[in-house]
One Martini backbone bead per residue (centre of mass of N, CA, C, O) as a GRO file, in nm:
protein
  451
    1UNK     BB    1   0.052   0.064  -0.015
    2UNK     BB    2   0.250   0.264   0.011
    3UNK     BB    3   0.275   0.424  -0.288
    4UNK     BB    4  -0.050   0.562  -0.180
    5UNK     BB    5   0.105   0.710  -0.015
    6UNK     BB    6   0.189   0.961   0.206
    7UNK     BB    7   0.483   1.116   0.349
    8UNK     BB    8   0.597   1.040   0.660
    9UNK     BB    9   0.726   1.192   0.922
   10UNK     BB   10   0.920   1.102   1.168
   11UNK     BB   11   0.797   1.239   1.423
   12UNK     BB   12   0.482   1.114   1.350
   13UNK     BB   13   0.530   0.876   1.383
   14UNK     BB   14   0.694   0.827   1.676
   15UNK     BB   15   0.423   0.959   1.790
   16UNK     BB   16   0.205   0.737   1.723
   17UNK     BB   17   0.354   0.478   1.867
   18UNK     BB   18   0.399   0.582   2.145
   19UNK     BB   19   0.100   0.612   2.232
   20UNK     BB   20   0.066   0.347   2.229
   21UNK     BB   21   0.016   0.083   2.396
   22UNK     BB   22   0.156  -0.252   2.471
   23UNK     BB   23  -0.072  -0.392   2.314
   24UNK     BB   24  -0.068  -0.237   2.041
   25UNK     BB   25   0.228  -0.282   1.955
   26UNK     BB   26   0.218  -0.573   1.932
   27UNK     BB   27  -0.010  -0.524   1.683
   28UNK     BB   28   0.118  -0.334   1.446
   29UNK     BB   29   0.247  -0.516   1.245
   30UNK     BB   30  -0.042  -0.674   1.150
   31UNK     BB   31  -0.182  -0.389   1.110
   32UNK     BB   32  -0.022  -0.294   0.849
   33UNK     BB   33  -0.095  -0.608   0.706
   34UNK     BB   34  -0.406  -0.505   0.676
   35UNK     BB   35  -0.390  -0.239   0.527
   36UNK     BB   36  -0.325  -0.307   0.274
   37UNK     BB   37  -0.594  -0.456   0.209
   38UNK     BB   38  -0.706  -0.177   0.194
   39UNK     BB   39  -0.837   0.047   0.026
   40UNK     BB   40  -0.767   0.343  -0.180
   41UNK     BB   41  -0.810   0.733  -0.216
   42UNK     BB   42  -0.705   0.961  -0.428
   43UNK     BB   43  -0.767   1.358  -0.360
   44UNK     BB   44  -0.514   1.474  -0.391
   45UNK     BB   45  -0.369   1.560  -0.062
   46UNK     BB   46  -0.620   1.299  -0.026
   47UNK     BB   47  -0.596   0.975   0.195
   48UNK     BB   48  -0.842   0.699   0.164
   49UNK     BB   49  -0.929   0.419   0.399
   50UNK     BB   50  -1.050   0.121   0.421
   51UNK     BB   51  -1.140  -0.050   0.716
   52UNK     BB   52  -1.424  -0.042   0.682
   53UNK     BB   53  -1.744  -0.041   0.590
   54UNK     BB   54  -1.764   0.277   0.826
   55UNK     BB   55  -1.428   0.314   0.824
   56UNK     BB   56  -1.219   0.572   0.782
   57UNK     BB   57  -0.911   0.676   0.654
   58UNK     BB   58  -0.712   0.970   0.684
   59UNK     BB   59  -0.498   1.139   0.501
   60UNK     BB   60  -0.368   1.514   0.492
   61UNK     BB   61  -0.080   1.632   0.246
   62UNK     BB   62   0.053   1.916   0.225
   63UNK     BB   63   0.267   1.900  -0.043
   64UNK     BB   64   0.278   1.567   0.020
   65UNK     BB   65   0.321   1.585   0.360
   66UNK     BB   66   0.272   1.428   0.680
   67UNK     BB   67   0.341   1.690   0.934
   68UNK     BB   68   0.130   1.587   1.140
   69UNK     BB   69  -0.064   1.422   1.298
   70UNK     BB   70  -0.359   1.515   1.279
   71UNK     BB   71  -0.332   1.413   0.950
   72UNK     BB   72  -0.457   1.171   1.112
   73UNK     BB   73  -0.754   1.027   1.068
   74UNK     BB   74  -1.054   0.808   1.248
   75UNK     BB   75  -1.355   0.644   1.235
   76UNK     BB   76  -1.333   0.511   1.528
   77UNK     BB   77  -1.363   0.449   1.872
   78UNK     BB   78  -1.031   0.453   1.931
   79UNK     BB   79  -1.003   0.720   1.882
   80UNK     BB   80  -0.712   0.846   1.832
   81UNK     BB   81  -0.560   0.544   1.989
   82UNK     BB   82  -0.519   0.404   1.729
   83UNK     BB   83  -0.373   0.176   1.531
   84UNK     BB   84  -0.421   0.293   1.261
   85UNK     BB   85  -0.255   0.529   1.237
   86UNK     BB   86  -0.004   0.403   1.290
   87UNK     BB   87   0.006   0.201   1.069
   88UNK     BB   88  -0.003   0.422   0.831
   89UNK     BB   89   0.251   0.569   0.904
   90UNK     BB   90   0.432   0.313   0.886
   91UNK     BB   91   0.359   0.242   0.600
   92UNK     BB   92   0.477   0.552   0.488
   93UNK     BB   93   0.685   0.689   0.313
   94UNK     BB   94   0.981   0.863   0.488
   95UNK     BB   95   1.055   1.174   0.473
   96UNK     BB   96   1.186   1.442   0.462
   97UNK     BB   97   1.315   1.658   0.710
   98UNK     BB   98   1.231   1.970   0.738
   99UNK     BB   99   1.366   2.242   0.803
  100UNK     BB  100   1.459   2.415   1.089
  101UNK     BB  101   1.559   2.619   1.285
  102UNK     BB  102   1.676   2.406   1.503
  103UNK     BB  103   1.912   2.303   1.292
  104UNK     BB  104   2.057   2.513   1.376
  105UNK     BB  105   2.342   2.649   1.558
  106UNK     BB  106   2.545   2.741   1.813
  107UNK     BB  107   2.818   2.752   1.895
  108UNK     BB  108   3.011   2.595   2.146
  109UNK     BB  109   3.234   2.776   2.265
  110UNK     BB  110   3.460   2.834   2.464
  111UNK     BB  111   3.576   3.033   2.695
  112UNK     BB  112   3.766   3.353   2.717
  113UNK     BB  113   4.023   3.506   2.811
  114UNK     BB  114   4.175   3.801   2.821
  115UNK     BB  115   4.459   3.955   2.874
  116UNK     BB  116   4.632   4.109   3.042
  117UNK     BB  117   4.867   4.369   3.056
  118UNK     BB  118   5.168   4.400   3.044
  119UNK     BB  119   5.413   4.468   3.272
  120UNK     BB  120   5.694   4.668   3.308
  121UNK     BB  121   6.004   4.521   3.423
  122UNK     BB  122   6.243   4.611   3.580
  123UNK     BB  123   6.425   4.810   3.438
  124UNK     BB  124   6.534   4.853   3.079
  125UNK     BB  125   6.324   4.606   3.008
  126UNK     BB  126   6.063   4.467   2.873
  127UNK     BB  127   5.897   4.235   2.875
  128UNK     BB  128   5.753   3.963   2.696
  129UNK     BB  129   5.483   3.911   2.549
  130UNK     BB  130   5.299   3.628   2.571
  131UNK     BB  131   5.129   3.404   2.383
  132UNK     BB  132   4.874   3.334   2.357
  133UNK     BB  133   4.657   3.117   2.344
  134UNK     BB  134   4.503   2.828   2.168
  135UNK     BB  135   4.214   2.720   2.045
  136UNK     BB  136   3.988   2.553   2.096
  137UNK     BB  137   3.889   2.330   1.980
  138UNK     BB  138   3.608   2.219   1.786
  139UNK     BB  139   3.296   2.054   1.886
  140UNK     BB  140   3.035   1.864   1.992
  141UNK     BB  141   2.786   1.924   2.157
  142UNK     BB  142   2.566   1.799   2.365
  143UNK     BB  143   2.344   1.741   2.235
  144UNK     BB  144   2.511   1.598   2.003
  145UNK     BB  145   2.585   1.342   2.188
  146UNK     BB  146   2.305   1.256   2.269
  147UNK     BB  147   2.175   1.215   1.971
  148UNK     BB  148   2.407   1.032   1.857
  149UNK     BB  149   2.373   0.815   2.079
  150UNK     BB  150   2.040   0.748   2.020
  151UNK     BB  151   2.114   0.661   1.735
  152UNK     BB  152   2.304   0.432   1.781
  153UNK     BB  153   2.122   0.250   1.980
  154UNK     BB  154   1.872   0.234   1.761
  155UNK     BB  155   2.101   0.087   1.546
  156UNK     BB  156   2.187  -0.171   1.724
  157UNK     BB  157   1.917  -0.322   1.760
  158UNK     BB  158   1.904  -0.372   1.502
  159UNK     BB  159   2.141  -0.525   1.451
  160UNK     BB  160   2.085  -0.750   1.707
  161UNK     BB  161   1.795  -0.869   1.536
  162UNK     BB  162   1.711  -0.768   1.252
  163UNK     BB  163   1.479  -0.771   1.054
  164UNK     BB  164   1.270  -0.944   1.189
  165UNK     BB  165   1.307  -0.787   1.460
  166UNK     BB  166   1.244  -0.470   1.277
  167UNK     BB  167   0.996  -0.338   1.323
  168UNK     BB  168   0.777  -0.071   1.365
  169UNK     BB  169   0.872  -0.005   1.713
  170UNK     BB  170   1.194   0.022   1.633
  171UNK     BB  171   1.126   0.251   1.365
  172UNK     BB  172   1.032   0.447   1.572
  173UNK     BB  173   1.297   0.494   1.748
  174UNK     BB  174   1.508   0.581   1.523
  175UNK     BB  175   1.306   0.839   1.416
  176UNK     BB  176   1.303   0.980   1.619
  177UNK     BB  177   1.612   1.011   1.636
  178UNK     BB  178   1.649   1.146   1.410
  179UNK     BB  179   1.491   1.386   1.466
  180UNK     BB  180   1.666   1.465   1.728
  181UNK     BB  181   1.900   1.495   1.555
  182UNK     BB  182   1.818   1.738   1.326
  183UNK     BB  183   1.765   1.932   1.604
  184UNK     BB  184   2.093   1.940   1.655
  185UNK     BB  185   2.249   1.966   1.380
  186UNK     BB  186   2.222   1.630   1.235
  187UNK     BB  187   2.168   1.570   0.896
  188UNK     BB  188   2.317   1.264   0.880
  189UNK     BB  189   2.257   1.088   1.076
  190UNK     BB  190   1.918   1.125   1.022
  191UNK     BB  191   1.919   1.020   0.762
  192UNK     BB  192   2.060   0.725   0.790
  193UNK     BB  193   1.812   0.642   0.966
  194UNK     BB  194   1.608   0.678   0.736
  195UNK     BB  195   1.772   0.444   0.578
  196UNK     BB  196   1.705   0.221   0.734
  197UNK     BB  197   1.398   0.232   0.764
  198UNK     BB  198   1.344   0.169   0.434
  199UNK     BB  199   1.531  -0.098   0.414
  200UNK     BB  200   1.366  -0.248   0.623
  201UNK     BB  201   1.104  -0.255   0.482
  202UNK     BB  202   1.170  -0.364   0.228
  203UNK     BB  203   1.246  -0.653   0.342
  204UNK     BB  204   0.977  -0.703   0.478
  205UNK     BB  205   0.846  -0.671   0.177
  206UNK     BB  206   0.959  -0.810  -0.053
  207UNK     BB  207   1.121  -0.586  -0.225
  208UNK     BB  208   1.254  -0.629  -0.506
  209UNK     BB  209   1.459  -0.384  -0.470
  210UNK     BB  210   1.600  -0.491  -0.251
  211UNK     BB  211   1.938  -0.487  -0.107
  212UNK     BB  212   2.160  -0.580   0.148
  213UNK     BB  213   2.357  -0.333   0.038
  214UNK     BB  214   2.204  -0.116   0.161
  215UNK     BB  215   2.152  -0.165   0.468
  216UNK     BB  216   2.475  -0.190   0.550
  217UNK     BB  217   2.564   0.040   0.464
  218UNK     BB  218   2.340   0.203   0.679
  219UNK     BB  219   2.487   0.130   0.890
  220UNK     BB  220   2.728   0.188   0.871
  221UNK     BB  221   2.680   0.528   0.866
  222UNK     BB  222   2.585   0.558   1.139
  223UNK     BB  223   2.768   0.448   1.334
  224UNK     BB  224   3.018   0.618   1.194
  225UNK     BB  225   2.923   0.874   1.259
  226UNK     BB  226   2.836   0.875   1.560
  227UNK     BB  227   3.114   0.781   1.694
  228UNK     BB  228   3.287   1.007   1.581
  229UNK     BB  229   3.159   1.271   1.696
  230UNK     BB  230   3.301   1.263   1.977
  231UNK     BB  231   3.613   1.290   1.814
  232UNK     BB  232   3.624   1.540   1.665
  233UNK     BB  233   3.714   1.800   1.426
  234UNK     BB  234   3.660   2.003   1.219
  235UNK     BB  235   3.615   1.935   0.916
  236UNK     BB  236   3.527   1.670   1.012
  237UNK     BB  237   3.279   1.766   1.166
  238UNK     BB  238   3.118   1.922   0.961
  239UNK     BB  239   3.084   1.624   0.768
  240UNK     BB  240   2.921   1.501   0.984
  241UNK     BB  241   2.715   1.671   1.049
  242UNK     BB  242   2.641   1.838   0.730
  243UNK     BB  243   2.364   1.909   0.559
  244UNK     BB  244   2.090   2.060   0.439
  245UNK     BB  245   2.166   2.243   0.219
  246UNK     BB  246   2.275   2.350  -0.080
  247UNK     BB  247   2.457   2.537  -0.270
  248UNK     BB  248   2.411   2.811  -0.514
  249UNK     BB  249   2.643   2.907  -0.759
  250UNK     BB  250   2.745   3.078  -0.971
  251UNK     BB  251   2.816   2.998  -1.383
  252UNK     BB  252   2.707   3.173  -1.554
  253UNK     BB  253   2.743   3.026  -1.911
  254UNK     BB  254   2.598   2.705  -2.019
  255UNK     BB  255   2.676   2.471  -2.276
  256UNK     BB  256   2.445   2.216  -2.338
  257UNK     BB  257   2.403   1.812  -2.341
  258UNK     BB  258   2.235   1.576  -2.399
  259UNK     BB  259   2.233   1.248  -2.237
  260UNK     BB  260   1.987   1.136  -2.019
  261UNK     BB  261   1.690   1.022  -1.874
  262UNK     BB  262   1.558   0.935  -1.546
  263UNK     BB  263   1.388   0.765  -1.314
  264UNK     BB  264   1.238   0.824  -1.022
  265UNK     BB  265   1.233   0.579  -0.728
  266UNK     BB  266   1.168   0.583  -0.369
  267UNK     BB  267   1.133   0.455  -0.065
  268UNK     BB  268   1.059   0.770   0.068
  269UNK     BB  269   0.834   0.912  -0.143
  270UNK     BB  270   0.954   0.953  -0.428
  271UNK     BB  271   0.970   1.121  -0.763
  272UNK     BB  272   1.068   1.128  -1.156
  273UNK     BB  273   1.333   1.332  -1.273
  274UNK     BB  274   1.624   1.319  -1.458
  275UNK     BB  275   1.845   1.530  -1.625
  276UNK     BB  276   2.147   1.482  -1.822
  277UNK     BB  277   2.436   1.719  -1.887
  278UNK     BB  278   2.673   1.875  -2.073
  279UNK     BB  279   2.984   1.995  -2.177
  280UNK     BB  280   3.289   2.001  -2.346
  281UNK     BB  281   3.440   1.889  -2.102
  282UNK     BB  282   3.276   1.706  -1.914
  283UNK     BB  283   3.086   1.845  -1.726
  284UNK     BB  284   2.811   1.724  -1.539
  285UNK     BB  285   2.440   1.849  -1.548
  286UNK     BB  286   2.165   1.893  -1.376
  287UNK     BB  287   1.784   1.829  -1.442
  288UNK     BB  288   1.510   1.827  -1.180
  289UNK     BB  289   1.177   1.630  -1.104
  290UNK     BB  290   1.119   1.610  -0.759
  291UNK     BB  291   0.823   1.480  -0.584
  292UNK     BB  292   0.617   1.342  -0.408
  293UNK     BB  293   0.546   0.971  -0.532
  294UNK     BB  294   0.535   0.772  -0.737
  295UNK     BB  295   0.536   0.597  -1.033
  296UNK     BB  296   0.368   0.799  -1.214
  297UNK     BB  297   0.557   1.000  -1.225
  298UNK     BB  298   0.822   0.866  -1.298
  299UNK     BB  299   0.695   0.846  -1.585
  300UNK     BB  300   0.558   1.123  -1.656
  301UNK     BB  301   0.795   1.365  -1.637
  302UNK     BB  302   0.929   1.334  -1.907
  303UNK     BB  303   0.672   1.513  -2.002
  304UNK     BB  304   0.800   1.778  -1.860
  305UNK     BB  305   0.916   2.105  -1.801
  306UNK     BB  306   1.146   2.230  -1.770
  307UNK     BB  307   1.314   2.393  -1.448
  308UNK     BB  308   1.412   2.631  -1.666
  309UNK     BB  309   1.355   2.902  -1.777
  310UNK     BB  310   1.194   2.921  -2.098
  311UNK     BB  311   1.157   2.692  -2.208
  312UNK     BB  312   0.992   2.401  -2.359
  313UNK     BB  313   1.153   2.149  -2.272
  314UNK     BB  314   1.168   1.822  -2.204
  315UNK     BB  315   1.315   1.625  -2.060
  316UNK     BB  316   1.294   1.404  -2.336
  317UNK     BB  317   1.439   1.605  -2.518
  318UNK     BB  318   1.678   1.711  -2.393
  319UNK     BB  319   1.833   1.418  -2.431
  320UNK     BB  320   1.871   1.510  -2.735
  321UNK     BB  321   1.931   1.815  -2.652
  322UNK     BB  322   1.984   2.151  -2.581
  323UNK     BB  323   2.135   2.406  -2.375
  324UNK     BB  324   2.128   2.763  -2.330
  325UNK     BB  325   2.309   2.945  -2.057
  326UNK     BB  326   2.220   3.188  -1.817
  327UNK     BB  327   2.268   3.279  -1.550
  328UNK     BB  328   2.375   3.033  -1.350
  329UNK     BB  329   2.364   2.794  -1.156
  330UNK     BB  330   2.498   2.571  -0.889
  331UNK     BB  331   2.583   2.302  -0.703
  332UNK     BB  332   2.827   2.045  -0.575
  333UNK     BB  333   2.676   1.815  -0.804
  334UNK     BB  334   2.557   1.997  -1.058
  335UNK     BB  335   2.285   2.134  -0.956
  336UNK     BB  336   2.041   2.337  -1.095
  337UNK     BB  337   1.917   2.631  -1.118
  338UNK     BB  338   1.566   2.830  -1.102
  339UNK     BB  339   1.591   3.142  -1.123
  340UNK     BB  340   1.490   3.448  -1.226
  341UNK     BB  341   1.839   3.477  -1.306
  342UNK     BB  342   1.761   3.256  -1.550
  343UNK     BB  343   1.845   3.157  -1.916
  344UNK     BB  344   1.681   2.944  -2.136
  345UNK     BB  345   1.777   2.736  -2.444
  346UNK     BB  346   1.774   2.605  -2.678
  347UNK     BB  347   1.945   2.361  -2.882
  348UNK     BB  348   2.172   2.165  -2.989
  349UNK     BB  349   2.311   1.853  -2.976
  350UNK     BB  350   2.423   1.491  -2.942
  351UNK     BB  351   2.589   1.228  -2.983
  352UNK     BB  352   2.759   0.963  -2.829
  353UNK     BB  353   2.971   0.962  -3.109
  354UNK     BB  354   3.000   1.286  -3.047
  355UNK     BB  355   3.058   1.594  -3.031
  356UNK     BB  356   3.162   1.587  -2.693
  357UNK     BB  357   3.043   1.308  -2.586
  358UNK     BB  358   3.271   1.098  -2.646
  359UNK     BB  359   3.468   1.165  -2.409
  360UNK     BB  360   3.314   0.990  -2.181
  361UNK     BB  361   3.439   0.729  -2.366
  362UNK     BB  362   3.792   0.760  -2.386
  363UNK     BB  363   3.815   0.622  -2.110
  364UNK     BB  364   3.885   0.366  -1.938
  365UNK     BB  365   3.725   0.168  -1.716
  366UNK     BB  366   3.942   0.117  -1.492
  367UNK     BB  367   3.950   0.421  -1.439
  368UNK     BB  368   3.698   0.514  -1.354
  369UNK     BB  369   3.613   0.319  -1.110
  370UNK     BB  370   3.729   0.450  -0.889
  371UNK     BB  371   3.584   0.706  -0.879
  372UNK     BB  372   3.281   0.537  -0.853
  373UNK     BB  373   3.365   0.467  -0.548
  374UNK     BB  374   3.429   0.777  -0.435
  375UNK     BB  375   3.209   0.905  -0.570
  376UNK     BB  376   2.985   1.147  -0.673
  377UNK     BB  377   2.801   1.027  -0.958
  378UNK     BB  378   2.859   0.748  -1.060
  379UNK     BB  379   2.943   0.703  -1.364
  380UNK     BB  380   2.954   0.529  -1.640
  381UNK     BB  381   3.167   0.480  -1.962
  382UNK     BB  382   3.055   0.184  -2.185
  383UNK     BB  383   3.187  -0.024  -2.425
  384UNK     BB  384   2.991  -0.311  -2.521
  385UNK     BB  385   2.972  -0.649  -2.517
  386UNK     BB  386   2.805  -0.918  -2.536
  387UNK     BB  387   2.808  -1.271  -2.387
  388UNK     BB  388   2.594  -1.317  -2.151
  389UNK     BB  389   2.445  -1.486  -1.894
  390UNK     BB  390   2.362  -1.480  -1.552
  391UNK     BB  391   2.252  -1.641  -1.197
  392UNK     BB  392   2.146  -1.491  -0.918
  393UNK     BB  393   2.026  -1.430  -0.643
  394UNK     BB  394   1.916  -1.112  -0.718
  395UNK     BB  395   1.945  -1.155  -1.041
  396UNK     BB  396   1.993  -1.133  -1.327
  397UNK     BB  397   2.282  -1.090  -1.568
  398UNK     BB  398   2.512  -0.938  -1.754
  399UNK     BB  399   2.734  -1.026  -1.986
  400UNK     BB  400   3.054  -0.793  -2.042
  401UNK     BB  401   3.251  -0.666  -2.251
  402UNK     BB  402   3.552  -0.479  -2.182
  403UNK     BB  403   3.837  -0.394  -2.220
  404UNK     BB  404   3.892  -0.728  -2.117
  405UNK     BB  405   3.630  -0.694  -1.926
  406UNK     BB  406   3.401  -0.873  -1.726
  407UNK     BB  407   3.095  -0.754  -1.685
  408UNK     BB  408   2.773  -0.698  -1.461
  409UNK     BB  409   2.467  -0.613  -1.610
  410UNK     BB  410   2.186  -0.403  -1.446
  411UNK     BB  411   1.910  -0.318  -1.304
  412UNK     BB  412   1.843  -0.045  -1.182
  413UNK     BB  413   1.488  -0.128  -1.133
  414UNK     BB  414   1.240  -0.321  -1.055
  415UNK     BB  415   1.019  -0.198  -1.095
  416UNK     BB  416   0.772  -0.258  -1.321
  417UNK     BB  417   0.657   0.031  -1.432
  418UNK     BB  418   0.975   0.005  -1.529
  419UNK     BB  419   1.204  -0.082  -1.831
  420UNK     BB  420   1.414  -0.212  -1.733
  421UNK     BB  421   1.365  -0.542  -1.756
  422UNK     BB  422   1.303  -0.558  -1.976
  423UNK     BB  423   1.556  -0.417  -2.091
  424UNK     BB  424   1.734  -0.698  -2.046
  425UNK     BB  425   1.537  -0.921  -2.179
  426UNK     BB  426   1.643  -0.799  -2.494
  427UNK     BB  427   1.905  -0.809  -2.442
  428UNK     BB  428   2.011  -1.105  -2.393
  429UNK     BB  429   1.926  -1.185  -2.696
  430UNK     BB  430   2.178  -1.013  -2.823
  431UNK     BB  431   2.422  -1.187  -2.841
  432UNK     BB  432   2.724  -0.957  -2.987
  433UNK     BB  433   2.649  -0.687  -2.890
  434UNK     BB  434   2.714  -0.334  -2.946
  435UNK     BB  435   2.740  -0.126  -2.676
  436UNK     BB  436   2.649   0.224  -2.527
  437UNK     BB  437   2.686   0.279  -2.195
  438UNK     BB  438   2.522   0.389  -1.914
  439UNK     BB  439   2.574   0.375  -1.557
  440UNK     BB  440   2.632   0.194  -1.205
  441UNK     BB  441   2.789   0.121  -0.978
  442UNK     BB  442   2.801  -0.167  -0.744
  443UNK     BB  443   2.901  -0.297  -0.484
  444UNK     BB  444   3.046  -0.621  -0.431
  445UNK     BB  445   3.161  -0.930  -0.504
  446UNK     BB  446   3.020  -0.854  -0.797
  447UNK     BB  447   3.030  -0.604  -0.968
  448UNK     BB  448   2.777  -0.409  -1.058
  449UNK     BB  449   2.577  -0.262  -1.363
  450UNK     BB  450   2.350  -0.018  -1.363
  451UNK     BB  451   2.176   0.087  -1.653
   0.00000   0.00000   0.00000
């Protein structure tokens, strides 16, 4: 049911757990898989469940997203303390919590005493005034040591127990923890134990799309985040605290290539559209419609309207011709930002083996992978030849030579409603076929290039 709900914040969650009695908590998680299987009707902002034949359960997301536990109502005789609130929050996915004034915080510097003027010396000379001390390095204030710790703590439970065991109630205790980061100033924190909720949930739901090594990673993240908290300084602090929003700065003019455009779907209950563009030096560029949704926008948007200057370009339409920008913004990932003073116009494209974007694949890939472990966008660009599939745990893959090396070529995404699988399995058939393609390295003990 989760794709029909819109997301709802983590401290709303968090709020409407905590409410239940202990009799209705032990029954929160049967509660969930019941709810699934009752209708629900999408109305704009407001997406109602039918409880039973007499009884609606109501969310009310405005913006997409519901803000505050009132905005889940229940026409049950034990509303609002009722497990179906709890049960819909639990159910929908987890919305990224709005930054709040109290997300940024000042810090907690020691204080500095002035020394008072030295006075001068009996005799000839005067002595030589001592020189300051050194400021003590600034550290993680107590708030945000004791915010760590509870992250730490409900993060340790999880692993634990394990997925089995980490039900609606121990995922409630992490988001508490979530929002409490990032009211502490924790915006890195926050995320990753919110990253943890997500991938929990997609395990116990047997969704396709489930990962064993996203959920690895999201607890790698989260311990070794709060850990080092206790003991970092300087810009290692700085990097553990995190940011919640990126700066967009000018960029001039830019000159720039439709590369292709990809559907975005994720279990936090976003969707939408991003379309990558480069510009002659091979530098690369996106421009995002990516908002509160499901499966249904995720498909959708490709034929919206970029939203960047005045152009009528559709993503989709981007993705082979061209824009010339003008007073551009920019953030440190390469997104465009779309203010008042941005002016964006078609221009002509480039195919994939034309100049300037051929130069993406004149690396040879063995160069690449490293870069694309390090961190960045993470793209691939692969010249390959099919050569057969193999069959594994997580499901088929291609292999595919690539200048000597062979790689296995997976499905970016397995929901249905998107065409990774099928355009998979067209490849399989496919082989001997030469074909250029764009990638993400996936880290496992079998590397995959997700098309």
């Amino acid at each position: 049911m989760s794709p029909d709900l819109p997301p709802v914040a983590p401290s709303v969650t968090a709020e409407l757990v905590a409410a239940l009695t202990p009799r209705l908590q032990k029954r929160l998680d049967a509660g969930i898989a019941k709810l699934a299987d009752r209708p629900s009707v999408v109305d704009g902002d407001t997406v109602r469940i039918a409880v039973d034949d007499d009884t609606d359960l109501v969310l009310h997301a405005p913006g997409g997203v519901v803000t505050s536990a009132d905005a889940i109502r229940c026409g049950c005789l034990l509303a609002p303390d009722c497990l179906h609130r709890a049960a819909a929050a639990s159910a929908a996915p987890v919305a990224d919590a709005t930054p709040t004034a109290e997300a940024v915080l000042p810090t907690e510097a020691a204080s500095e005493s002035k020394p008072d003027s030295v006075p001068e010396a009996e005799g000839e000379a005067a002595s030589v005034p001592e020189p300051e001390p050194a400021p003590e390095p600034e550290t993680a204030t107590a708030r945000q040591h004791t915010a760590a710790r509870t992250v730490q703590d409900a993060a340790a439970a999880v692993l634990d127990v394990g997925t089995d065991g980490a039900g609606a109630v121990l995922q409630a205790e992490l988001l508490r923890a979530a929002h409490t980061a990032r009211l502490a100033g924790l915006p890195r924190a926050a995320a990753s134990a919110v990253s943890v909720v997500t991938a929990l949930r997609a395990a116990r739901a047997a969704d396709p799309a489930y990962r064993l090594t996203d959920l690895v990673a999201a607890l790698r993240e989260v311990l070794a985040v709060t850990h080092r908290l206790g003991y970092a300084t300087g810009p290692e602090l700085t990097a553990l605290r995190g940011t919640v929003r990126q700066p967009y700065t000018p960029d001039g003019a830019l000159r720039l290539y439709g590369l292709f455009s990809e559907p975005v779907l994720t279990a936090t209950g976003y969707a939408g559209t991003v379309t990558w563009t480069a510009d002659a030096e091979g530098r690369l560029y996106t421009v995002s419609d990516v908002a509160p949704g499901g499966s249904g926008r995720a498909v959708g948007t490709a034929d919206r309207t970029v939203r960047i200057g005045d152009t009528a370009l559709t993503h989709r339409e981007l993705s082979r011709a061209g824009l010339a920008v003008s007073g551009a913004t920019v953030s440190p990932t390469g997104r465009l930002g779309a203010g008042a003073g941005v002016r964006a116009v078609r221009a002509s494209g480039a195919a994939w083996h034309e100049v300037p974007l051929d130069r993406l694949w004149s690396v040879p890939a063995a160069e690449q992978i490293p870069g694309a472990l390090a961190g960045g966008h993470g793209l691939l660009f692969l010249d390959v030849a099919l050569i057969g599939t193999v069959r594994e745990a997580a499901g088929d893959c291609l292999l595919a030579d690539c200048g000597g090396l062979t790689l296995r070529l997976a499905a970016a995404h397995d929901h249905p409603a998107l065409p990774y699988r099928d355009n998979l399995r067209l490849l399989a058939a496919a082989r001997g076929t030469r074909l250029r393609v764009i990638a993400r390295l996936a880290p496992a003990p079998h590397p995959r290039a997700l098309l």
